[in-house]
């Protein structure tokens, strides 16, 4: 696992190019860190646009997102809230410093952002606040892009850490404790990376990635299925069958070949059903058109009879 962490973070860095979407995080995080305490007022538009751009780039404006039907203006109250907590520890705290006191503050900020978003989205869409769903993914991505105090709890992060520890369906004390435990276990590997944040021109800045962001990057697995299973110590492997291997007459299928053959038959059956369905509709459609034409003729006939009377 130690080697995997190094490999995965290095793989992430290969994708973090100035014109690729991973760099959107750098631009957002750098902006909010440089303008901490001065995000509202004359900067309110820029602040909304930076956060909105990052969220869009990181998949938060998809079909199921609460933000999809809104504009960047819906983030104004969240931005004002950030200014009101400019002295909060969330701006500086990182994995490794998740103490009980700090955890209370992190969770409080998480809940406040969620409530503000619900209120503003409900107001924008004319809905009741209780009918607006703000996901843990959205709120933690905002916290990552602004404070970098926690990773983003998206589906990839959830599957990785839930499979290891359980939990991570919300942000609470349990999740923060588990992240702390993970960091302590792999501290030397994670701390070995000192990654500068990029500016919009692609230049390195003096601001470094926090540990929470490094842990967040452990989502790109640059290995084959078989190699991944071995690296994580999973009791599974990818089947390897040579379909071109000569087999004698009367060959008895192995368990692997039976499983593969069952899958192939399922696919072929699905294809056959698809063909049957296509033929059925190809036959039915002309009959539908004829029936519709007859209805029109009958209707016109009776309409003419009525007019003649």
CSV table of N, CA and C in Angstrom, one decimal, residues 22-23 62 64 93 95 99 109 180 265:
chain,number,residue,atom,x,y,z
A,22,UNK,N,-8.1,19.1,-13.4
A,22,UNK,CA,-7.6,19.0,-12.0
A,22,UNK,C,-7.0,20.3,-11.5
A,23,UNK,N,-6.5,21.1,-12.5
A,23,UNK,CA,-5.9,22.4,-12.1
A,23,UNK,C,-7.0,23.4,-11.6
A,62,UNK,N,-24.0,18.5,-12.5
A,62,UNK,CA,-24.7,17.5,-13.3
A,62,UNK,C,-26.2,17.4,-13.1
A,64,UNK,N,-28.3,15.6,-11.4
A,64,UNK,CA,-28.8,15.3,-10.1
A,64,UNK,C,-28.4,16.4,-9.1
A,93,UNK,N,-6.4,24.2,9.6
A,93,UNK,CA,-6.3,22.8,10.1
A,93,UNK,C,-6.2,21.8,8.9
A,95,UNK,N,-5.4,17.3,8.1
A,95,UNK,CA,-5.3,15.9,8.6
A,95,UNK,C,-4.0,15.8,9.4
A,99,UNK,N,-8.2,17.1,16.2
A,99,UNK,CA,-8.4,16.9,17.6
A,99,UNK,C,-9.9,17.1,17.9
A,109,UNK,N,-18.9,24.0,10.7
A,109,UNK,CA,-18.8,24.7,9.4
A,109,UNK,C,-19.4,23.9,8.3
A,180,UNK,N,-7.8,10.5,10.2
A,180,UNK,CA,-6.6,10.7,11.0
A,180,UNK,C,-5.8,9.4,11.1
A,265,UNK,N,-23.4,-16.3,-23.2
A,265,UNK,CA,-24.8,-16.7,-23.6
A,265,UNK,C,-25.8,-15.6,-23.2
